[in-house]
Amino acid sequence: MAKKPINKILFILLAVFLLPLLIFTVYQISTLNENEKVITEIYDKQLEAILFSVNQYSQDLVDAWARDISEAERDSLYTDERMEEFLLENEAVRYILWSDSTLHNTRLLSLDEQENSEVHALLKDSLVSKEEDLVRLRTFQKGGYAKKQPLGRLKVEGSLSNQSALIFLLEEGIRYQVCLLVLDPGLFITRTLAQKIQSIAQENFIISAYDDANNVQIAVLDSIKGKVPHKRPLWLLPDYSLGIVLKGETIQDLAKERTVNNLLILLGVDSILLVGLWLIYRNIKREIQLAQIKSDFVSNVSHEIRTPLALISMFAETLEMDRVGGENKKKEYYSIIRHEANRLASIVNKILSFSKMEAGKAKYDLKPTNLAKVVEGILKTYDYHLKSQGFTCKYLPYENLPSIQADKNAVSEALINLLDNAIKYSNGSKEIGIRLGEDANGVFIEVRDYGLGISVEDQKSIFDKFYRVPTGEVHNTKGTGLGLTLVWRIMEAHGGSVSVESQTEEGSCFKLVFPVPRNN
Ligand code: ADP
């Protein structure tokens, strides 16, 4: 077998198929990661936008409150009623502290029935301490921007602890008033903002708020478990933040799942391509092997024919010239000529049989046949041939062997081929065994030798046409590589089979199995 062209073809196939495949796979994997990055970024931005809209909403809400309070203040007849209504409607607003621009005249509003003078004083103090902020708010106001300034968590004890505050200015002609709102952050988030959060979150997200100072989650609907990658502070309550996650699978999970799916598809495509590549390689290898084997066949046959022809020609010439002394010598020469002519005939017959079979023209005349008779007939004919070469043949018959449907000539041809091989590949061991028998598969003939033997690898190919084992002493033995192919085809035509059991250096055993007709 020519190893070099096959290696070259393998190399070309690898270069043509595997290299682009490898490049494509690497490219796909790298773009997959890039795509995931882009998708993750888009999602990140979307989540940020959602948090932004919640913040914007709370800002709008406080702007609306400021307008309500301002209108209530102007409606001097019903100010108190309207403010009470406002406080009832917005339960997150605990206190409203009003003040004129001097911060001297202040008024506290709340739904609390209790004495609130202490709260009043505390809030007034904190308002006074925020004078700088008030100056800034006034500047903004003059510029037309009614800013609402969050003051964060009130650092006082009692009923104001854990409450947050914010201040803004109320315009009143050229004068202005200051308004300080005390908010209950929990209520603001779970009541005032809840509806908005719910409408945004719907089925897709979980939005939750966090009290950052105390590290507590204030869940609106569902609470978020684990780490929250998207968290933004609430503009109006700087000590609190909003977190958002995708409901069910997180975007990381989705991205991971997509990556895994894509990789699996890629792996599938790669495997299909590899299998295709392997099939192509196997076919090309077979074709090259066959071409090589055919050329070997031609040279084998030429060699096989040339030797007997040369011998026949040489001995005939010697006899013709009458140079042979003695009758015995003459007889020996005639015998050699006959033997070589038989050999020639057998080679030619083999090739003819094969070409008939290849053309589908082989005809088998299947008749009830007694296998034992066929075997014994051949052994009789072959006896001289075997003995002259020093072989002993052990024959084991079988009692009551059922008769089979067979073509006697074809079975003889198969058996002769096996016997020929047993002699050719005997490797010096001069014993051959023939056994008849019956088993579950039918009636069988076994031809056993103790010669060269056949490796497991070669056992797969010996029945292929033209195949000859390429190693060992086989090169010194003549042959066409057709004998076992003929045996195989003959057994096929009989609905039977041929099998081999062999071990190198130990010998081989070929078994022909014929089916037994049902009515037997
Ligand atoms: P050939 O004309 O080469 O004998 P066959 O088709 O009869 O062709 O056999 C194919 C190959 O199988 C042979 O070349 C030989 O290498 C191997 N072979 C066949 N029979 C035997 C055997 N009894 N012992 C060892 N090798 C064998």
XYZ file of C-alpha atoms and ligand atoms in Angstrom:
547
model
C 0.000 0.000 0.000
C 1.396 3.369 -1.003
C 1.620 5.304 2.261
C 2.950 8.562 0.795
C 0.061 9.589 -1.516
C -2.397 8.750 1.269
C -0.510 10.941 3.720
C -0.482 13.720 1.158
C -4.230 13.397 0.590
C -4.848 13.370 4.322
C -2.760 16.492 4.658
C -4.638 18.255 1.828
C -8.013 17.234 3.268
C -6.978 18.495 6.666
C -5.788 21.769 5.174
C -8.898 22.232 3.008
C -11.511 21.231 5.588
C -10.080 21.429 9.053
C -8.236 24.721 8.795
C -11.263 26.782 7.669
C -13.349 24.834 10.200
C -10.925 25.694 12.951
C -10.765 29.357 11.910
C -14.567 29.493 11.653
C -15.004 27.901 15.086
C -12.525 30.255 16.733
C -14.171 33.203 14.964
C -17.639 32.075 16.053
C -16.584 31.635 19.661
C -14.914 35.052 19.744
C -17.902 36.810 18.110
C -20.249 34.947 20.441
C -18.490 36.514 23.390
C -18.578 39.904 21.694
C -22.291 39.551 20.915
C -23.007 38.583 24.499
C -21.093 41.654 25.646
C -23.155 43.907 23.359
C -26.428 42.293 24.494
C -25.419 42.610 28.136
C -24.557 46.271 27.575
C -27.913 46.935 25.905
C -29.717 45.279 28.792
C -27.648 47.185 31.323
C -28.652 50.432 29.649
C -32.291 49.374 29.561
C -32.280 48.555 33.257
C -30.604 51.882 34.021
C -33.292 53.631 31.949
C -36.025 51.920 33.965
C -34.467 53.067 37.232
C -34.154 56.551 35.765
C -37.854 56.618 34.904
C -38.833 55.627 38.472
C -36.686 58.463 39.788
C -38.158 60.846 37.265
C -41.619 59.824 38.349
C -40.899 60.522 42.013
C -39.511 63.891 41.055
C -42.683 64.711 39.089
C -44.733 63.600 42.045
C -42.991 65.991 44.410
C -43.377 68.777 41.832
C -47.120 68.064 41.842
C -47.123 68.144 45.651
C -45.386 71.492 45.607
C -48.077 72.829 43.267
C -50.874 71.437 45.487
C -49.330 72.960 48.599
C -48.785 76.258 46.840
C -52.407 76.373 45.677
C -53.692 75.444 49.140
C -51.621 78.260 50.625
C -53.081 80.777 48.220
C -56.639 79.633 48.946
C -56.495 81.373 52.319
C -60.116 80.562 53.184
C -59.640 76.810 53.036
C -55.929 76.377 53.467
C -56.212 74.126 56.523
C -58.901 71.881 55.015
C -56.994 71.511 51.777
C -53.769 70.719 53.576
C -55.519 68.141 55.726
C -56.920 66.601 52.584
C -53.437 66.603 51.079
C -51.952 64.852 54.113
C -54.763 62.280 54.062
C -54.159 61.565 50.393
C -50.406 61.305 50.730
C -49.810 59.293 53.836
C -46.053 59.178 53.175
C -45.917 62.915 54.029
C -45.740 63.010 57.827
C -45.142 66.744 58.490
C -45.109 69.940 56.502
C -43.178 72.849 57.951
C -43.957 76.221 56.458
C -41.833 79.214 56.929
C -41.514 82.687 55.576
C -38.243 83.683 53.987
C -36.879 85.000 57.291
C -37.287 81.566 58.915
C -38.839 83.274 61.938
C -42.484 82.558 61.312
C -43.002 78.863 60.955
C -46.080 76.649 60.979
C -46.236 72.899 61.350
C -48.906 70.746 59.744
C -49.527 67.104 60.442
C -52.322 64.638 61.019
C -50.737 63.769 64.332
C -53.151 64.596 67.159
C -50.392 64.809 69.757
C -48.540 67.866 70.928
C -45.977 68.547 68.200
C -44.044 71.421 69.657
C -40.914 69.346 70.089
C -41.044 68.179 66.444
C -41.768 71.750 65.386
C -38.668 73.009 67.181
C -36.461 70.247 65.776
C -37.599 70.839 62.230
C -37.181 74.567 62.578
C -33.621 74.011 63.814
C -32.778 71.793 60.921
C -34.283 74.315 58.503
C -32.140 77.071 60.016
C -29.070 74.884 59.694
C -29.757 74.571 55.967
C -29.493 78.257 55.251
C -26.834 77.710 52.607
C -29.112 75.313 50.748
C -31.917 77.820 50.931
C -29.751 80.511 49.356
C -28.923 78.117 46.536
C -32.602 77.189 46.067
C -33.462 80.878 45.874
C -30.867 81.376 43.155
C -32.325 78.455 41.217
C -35.810 79.817 41.720
C -34.852 83.183 40.317
C -33.498 81.349 37.312
C -36.899 79.684 36.875
C -35.995 76.292 38.267
C -38.055 75.133 41.240
C -35.579 72.663 42.653
C -36.569 70.232 45.378
C -33.617 69.678 47.678
C -33.421 66.339 49.520
C -31.994 66.650 53.039
C -31.577 62.931 53.603
C -32.306 61.086 56.821
C -33.077 63.350 59.799
C -30.485 62.751 62.463
C -32.838 63.054 65.423
C -34.469 60.724 67.898
C -38.137 60.215 68.695
C -40.929 60.295 66.192
C -38.639 61.819 63.556
C -36.031 59.086 63.661
C -35.558 57.271 60.382
C -37.594 59.908 58.546
C -36.282 61.810 55.543
C -36.839 65.392 54.602
C -36.747 67.647 51.600
C -37.085 71.367 51.131
C -38.301 73.599 48.365
C -39.429 77.171 47.913
C -42.907 78.367 47.174
C -43.077 81.468 45.016
C -45.403 84.233 46.137
C -44.948 87.360 44.073
C -41.613 88.856 44.976
C -41.613 87.055 48.308
C -41.169 83.393 48.807
C -41.955 80.802 51.402
C -39.960 77.798 52.471
C -41.560 74.392 52.729
C -39.996 71.412 54.478
C -41.623 68.010 53.968
C -40.939 65.086 56.295
C -41.394 61.785 54.469
C -41.701 58.287 55.781
C -39.364 56.546 53.295
C -40.954 53.112 53.728
C -44.439 54.453 52.991
C -43.151 56.635 50.160
C -41.658 53.605 48.468
C -44.292 50.958 49.190
C -47.369 53.190 48.718
C -46.572 56.251 46.662
C -44.052 54.750 44.252
C -45.461 51.219 44.293
C -48.006 51.686 41.516
C -45.465 53.139 39.162
C -42.959 50.430 39.991
C -45.578 47.745 39.428
C -46.608 49.152 36.080
C -42.982 49.230 34.919
C -41.944 45.888 36.335
C -44.988 43.918 35.118
C -44.042 40.291 34.544
C -40.522 41.026 33.415
C -38.597 42.591 36.260
C -38.348 42.735 40.016
C -37.781 46.247 41.278
C -36.967 46.648 44.928
C -35.709 49.424 47.171
C -32.891 49.282 49.705
C -32.306 51.153 52.928
C -28.573 51.430 52.334
C -27.651 52.629 55.836
C -29.311 49.670 57.534
C -28.737 47.274 54.635
C -32.408 46.319 54.505
C -34.483 45.563 51.444
C -37.857 47.280 51.139
C -39.645 45.018 48.696
C -42.485 46.476 46.622
C -43.803 43.174 45.203
C -41.261 40.361 45.150
C -37.953 40.720 46.898
C -34.669 40.271 45.085
C -32.494 37.389 46.164
C -28.733 37.509 45.947
C -26.534 40.186 44.427
C -28.076 43.078 42.507
C -25.834 44.362 39.738
C -28.133 47.284 38.901
C -28.667 49.644 41.803
C -29.145 53.403 41.673
C -29.810 55.903 44.526
C -33.251 57.449 44.772
C -32.855 61.122 43.956
C -35.326 62.271 46.624
C -34.103 59.831 49.290
C -30.314 59.704 48.898
C -29.960 57.104 51.683
C -32.133 54.721 49.710
C -31.546 53.036 46.398
C -33.495 51.145 43.791
C -32.407 47.775 42.471
C -33.662 45.912 39.424
C -33.230 42.371 38.144
C -34.812 40.366 35.354
C -37.536 38.035 36.603
C -36.714 34.336 36.374
C -33.446 34.011 34.530
C -31.009 36.867 34.789
C -29.497 38.354 31.660
C -26.229 36.596 32.552
C -28.117 33.268 32.672
C -29.769 34.018 29.325
C -26.461 35.009 27.774
C -24.803 31.894 29.195
C -27.626 29.686 27.908
C -27.387 31.235 24.451
C -23.622 30.791 24.421
C -23.935 27.150 25.480
C -26.638 26.515 22.834
C -24.571 28.162 20.117
C -21.486 26.239 21.140
C -23.445 22.979 21.043
C -24.719 23.760 17.539
C -21.172 24.611 16.482
C -19.927 21.365 17.976
C -22.655 19.448 16.110
C -21.750 21.085 12.792
C -18.056 20.448 13.445
C -18.725 16.779 14.205
C -20.807 16.344 11.032
C -18.023 17.940 8.998
C -15.436 15.734 10.668
C -17.476 12.614 9.951
C -17.813 13.779 6.315
C -14.088 14.380 6.165
C -13.414 10.926 7.535
C -15.771 9.335 4.986
C -14.095 11.167 2.110
C -10.680 10.146 3.406
C -11.773 6.531 3.754
C -13.181 6.434 0.214
C -10.103 7.989 -1.335
C -7.902 5.632 0.673
C -9.924 2.666 -0.614
C -9.711 3.856 -4.206
C -5.966 4.322 -3.966
C -5.585 0.923 -2.314
C -7.662 -0.691 -5.043
C -5.628 0.978 -7.781
C -2.427 -0.180 -6.106
C -3.810 -3.673 -5.587
C -4.890 -3.906 -9.237
C -1.435 -2.973 -10.446
C 0.057 -5.541 -8.054
C -2.394 -8.080 -9.489
C -1.236 -7.485 -13.028
C 2.405 -7.971 -12.076
C 1.559 -11.034 -9.923
C -0.366 -12.694 -12.720
C 2.350 -11.951 -15.280
C 4.874 -13.479 -12.932
C 2.628 -16.480 -12.205
C 2.160 -17.169 -15.910
C 5.733 -16.534 -16.933
C 7.276 -19.168 -14.645
C 5.272 -22.214 -15.778
C 5.542 -21.055 -19.404
C 9.345 -20.813 -19.119
C 9.537 -24.242 -17.463
C 7.248 -25.858 -20.048
C 9.216 -24.275 -22.869
C 12.567 -25.309 -21.373
C 11.641 -28.990 -20.717
C 9.803 -29.370 -24.027
C 12.848 -28.049 -25.843
C 15.147 -30.450 -23.979
C 12.875 -33.362 -24.841
C 12.583 -32.225 -28.432
C 16.340 -32.175 -28.869
C 16.480 -35.639 -27.429
C 19.086 -34.651 -24.912
C 17.482 -36.559 -22.051
C 19.267 -39.662 -20.988
C 17.071 -42.467 -19.669
C 13.334 -43.139 -19.637
C 12.957 -42.141 -16.006
C 14.333 -38.682 -16.636
C 12.006 -38.307 -19.608
C 9.020 -39.286 -17.453
C 10.067 -36.749 -14.838
C 10.220 -34.012 -17.494
C 6.804 -34.937 -18.889
C 5.425 -34.843 -15.387
C 6.894 -31.396 -14.798
C 5.385 -30.148 -18.075
C 1.984 -31.586 -17.116
C 2.196 -30.113 -13.639
C 3.164 -26.663 -14.915
C 0.437 -26.803 -17.603
C -2.076 -27.640 -14.849
C -0.822 -24.724 -12.834
C -1.265 -22.442 -15.847
C -4.744 -23.787 -16.412
C -5.637 -23.265 -12.775
C -4.479 -19.632 -12.886
C -6.361 -18.965 -16.098
C -9.454 -20.728 -14.720
C -9.289 -18.657 -11.575
C -9.164 -15.440 -13.572
C -11.963 -16.613 -15.862
C -14.166 -17.621 -12.924
C -13.541 -14.287 -11.321
C -14.350 -12.280 -14.421
C -17.539 -14.335 -14.896
C -18.569 -13.594 -11.342
C -17.737 -9.911 -11.743
C -19.905 -9.778 -14.859
C -22.689 -11.607 -12.988
C -22.538 -14.446 -15.479
C -21.493 -17.213 -13.116
C -24.061 -19.996 -13.114
C -24.519 -22.498 -10.327
C -26.245 -25.773 -10.781
C -27.561 -26.431 -7.283
C -28.462 -30.073 -6.673
C -28.808 -32.259 -3.598
C -25.180 -32.980 -2.790
C -23.365 -35.151 -0.305
C -20.537 -32.947 0.936
C -18.518 -35.881 2.257
C -18.366 -37.357 -1.247
C -17.107 -34.042 -2.714
C -14.423 -33.710 -0.038
C -13.296 -37.301 -0.328
C -13.129 -37.047 -4.135
C -10.865 -34.016 -3.926
C -8.655 -35.628 -1.293
C -8.220 -38.619 -3.574
C -7.193 -36.422 -6.493
C -4.952 -34.318 -4.294
C -3.410 -37.209 -2.444
C -0.423 -37.591 -4.754
C 0.075 -33.835 -4.939
C 0.079 -33.528 -1.133
C 2.247 -36.549 -0.474
C 4.814 -35.531 -3.124
C 5.335 -32.314 -1.184
C 5.567 -34.128 2.143
C 2.152 -33.052 3.497
C -0.073 -35.255 5.599
C -3.768 -34.560 5.606
C -5.894 -35.534 8.582
C -9.488 -36.023 7.494
C -12.291 -36.147 10.054
C -15.609 -37.242 8.500
C -19.028 -36.812 10.134
C -21.639 -39.456 10.415
C -25.074 -38.894 8.872
C -24.158 -35.529 7.373
C -27.338 -34.080 5.873
C -27.334 -33.551 2.155
C -27.265 -29.941 0.927
C -28.160 -28.010 -2.202
C -24.865 -27.301 -3.937
C -22.984 -27.004 -7.183
C -20.380 -29.736 -6.917
C -17.849 -28.058 -9.188
C -18.095 -24.726 -7.414
C -17.710 -26.351 -3.986
C -14.687 -28.273 -5.280
C -13.182 -25.036 -6.572
C -13.647 -23.387 -3.188
C -12.137 -26.315 -1.364
C -9.170 -26.537 -3.738
C -8.470 -22.853 -3.228
C -8.421 -23.386 0.545
C -6.196 -26.442 0.229
C -3.843 -24.567 -2.140
C -3.531 -21.750 0.391
C -2.937 -24.186 3.252
C -0.013 -25.605 1.246
C 1.288 -22.220 0.023
C 1.275 -20.553 3.432
C 2.307 -23.645 5.424
C 5.608 -22.065 6.489
C 7.269 -25.466 6.744
C 4.576 -27.106 8.832
C 3.451 -30.112 6.810
C 0.146 -30.872 8.440
C -3.311 -30.046 7.143
C -6.628 -30.914 8.748
C -10.020 -31.257 7.097
C -13.110 -31.746 9.202
C -16.757 -32.114 8.311
C -19.493 -31.324 10.768
C -22.877 -29.848 11.535
C -23.870 -27.045 13.873
C -26.721 -24.609 14.410
C -25.814 -22.734 11.228
C -25.710 -25.768 8.973
C -23.220 -28.218 7.546
C -19.587 -27.161 7.533
C -16.146 -27.993 6.152
C -13.084 -26.813 8.061
C -9.648 -26.543 6.438
C -6.936 -26.101 9.052
C -3.231 -25.442 8.669
C -0.431 -24.725 11.132
C 1.450 -22.261 8.964
C 1.954 -18.511 8.721
C -1.372 -17.457 10.112
C -3.116 -14.123 9.379
C -3.143 -11.047 11.621
C -6.516 -9.786 12.873
C -6.059 -6.630 10.805
C -5.484 -8.609 7.570
C -8.336 -11.010 8.307
C -10.697 -8.117 7.491
C -9.294 -7.786 3.946
C -8.253 -11.242 2.725
C -11.644 -11.856 1.095
C -11.403 -8.561 -0.884
C -10.581 -8.943 -4.543
C -6.846 -8.830 -5.416
C -5.912 -8.480 -1.763
C -2.690 -10.176 -0.664
C -1.178 -9.748 2.791
C 1.573 -7.198 2.145
C 4.110 -8.411 4.715
C 6.142 -11.453 5.579
C 6.946 -14.346 3.344
C 3.896 -13.886 1.205
C 5.980 -12.091 -1.399
C 7.927 -15.257 -1.964
C 4.684 -17.111 -2.559
C 2.929 -16.733 -5.828
C -0.685 -15.758 -5.969
C -3.306 -13.554 -7.597
C -5.264 -12.445 -4.557
C -8.409 -13.929 -6.132
C -8.628 -17.352 -4.427
C -10.463 -16.292 -1.276
C -12.630 -13.817 -3.224
C -13.831 -16.772 -5.316
C -14.466 -18.798 -2.154
C -16.509 -15.947 -0.700
C -18.591 -15.470 -3.853
C -19.213 -19.226 -4.196
C -20.393 -19.460 -0.589
C -22.593 -16.406 -1.121
C -24.218 -18.098 -4.113
C -24.957 -21.105 -1.905
C -26.578 -18.954 0.782
C -23.740 -19.973 3.082
C -20.678 -18.254 4.476
C -16.927 -18.468 4.872
C -15.099 -17.411 8.021
C -11.571 -17.587 9.308
C -9.958 -18.053 12.683
C -6.254 -17.426 12.653
C -3.263 -16.388 14.664
C 0.079 -15.384 13.186
C 2.747 -18.089 13.405
C 0.117 -20.514 14.746
C -1.945 -21.269 11.652
C -5.409 -20.665 10.218
C -8.721 -22.413 10.086
C -11.161 -21.579 7.273
C -14.738 -22.715 7.718
C -17.295 -23.078 4.926
C -20.868 -23.258 6.214
C -23.734 -24.428 3.987
C -27.368 -24.040 4.989
C -29.333 -27.277 5.344
C -32.608 -27.301 3.364
C -35.726 -27.354 5.626
C -37.181 -30.652 4.458
C -33.966 -32.444 5.463
P -3.439 -15.634 -3.098
O -3.499 -15.913 -4.542
O -2.524 -14.513 -2.753
O -3.206 -16.830 -2.275
P -6.036 -15.550 -1.809
O -7.234 -14.710 -2.105
O -6.198 -17.010 -1.866
O -4.883 -15.022 -2.768
O -5.536 -15.150 -0.384
C -5.393 -13.803 -0.031
C -4.274 -13.635 0.967
O -4.673 -14.210 2.211
C -3.027 -14.348 0.594
O -2.195 -13.551 -0.191
C -2.393 -14.664 1.929
O -1.609 -13.581 2.349
C -3.569 -14.802 2.841
N -3.900 -16.200 3.112
C -4.844 -16.953 2.518
N -4.895 -18.190 3.034
C -3.941 -18.237 4.006
C -3.482 -19.247 4.916
N -4.027 -20.483 4.914
N -2.474 -18.940 5.759
C -1.944 -17.708 5.761
N -2.323 -16.710 4.925
C -3.304 -16.963 4.053
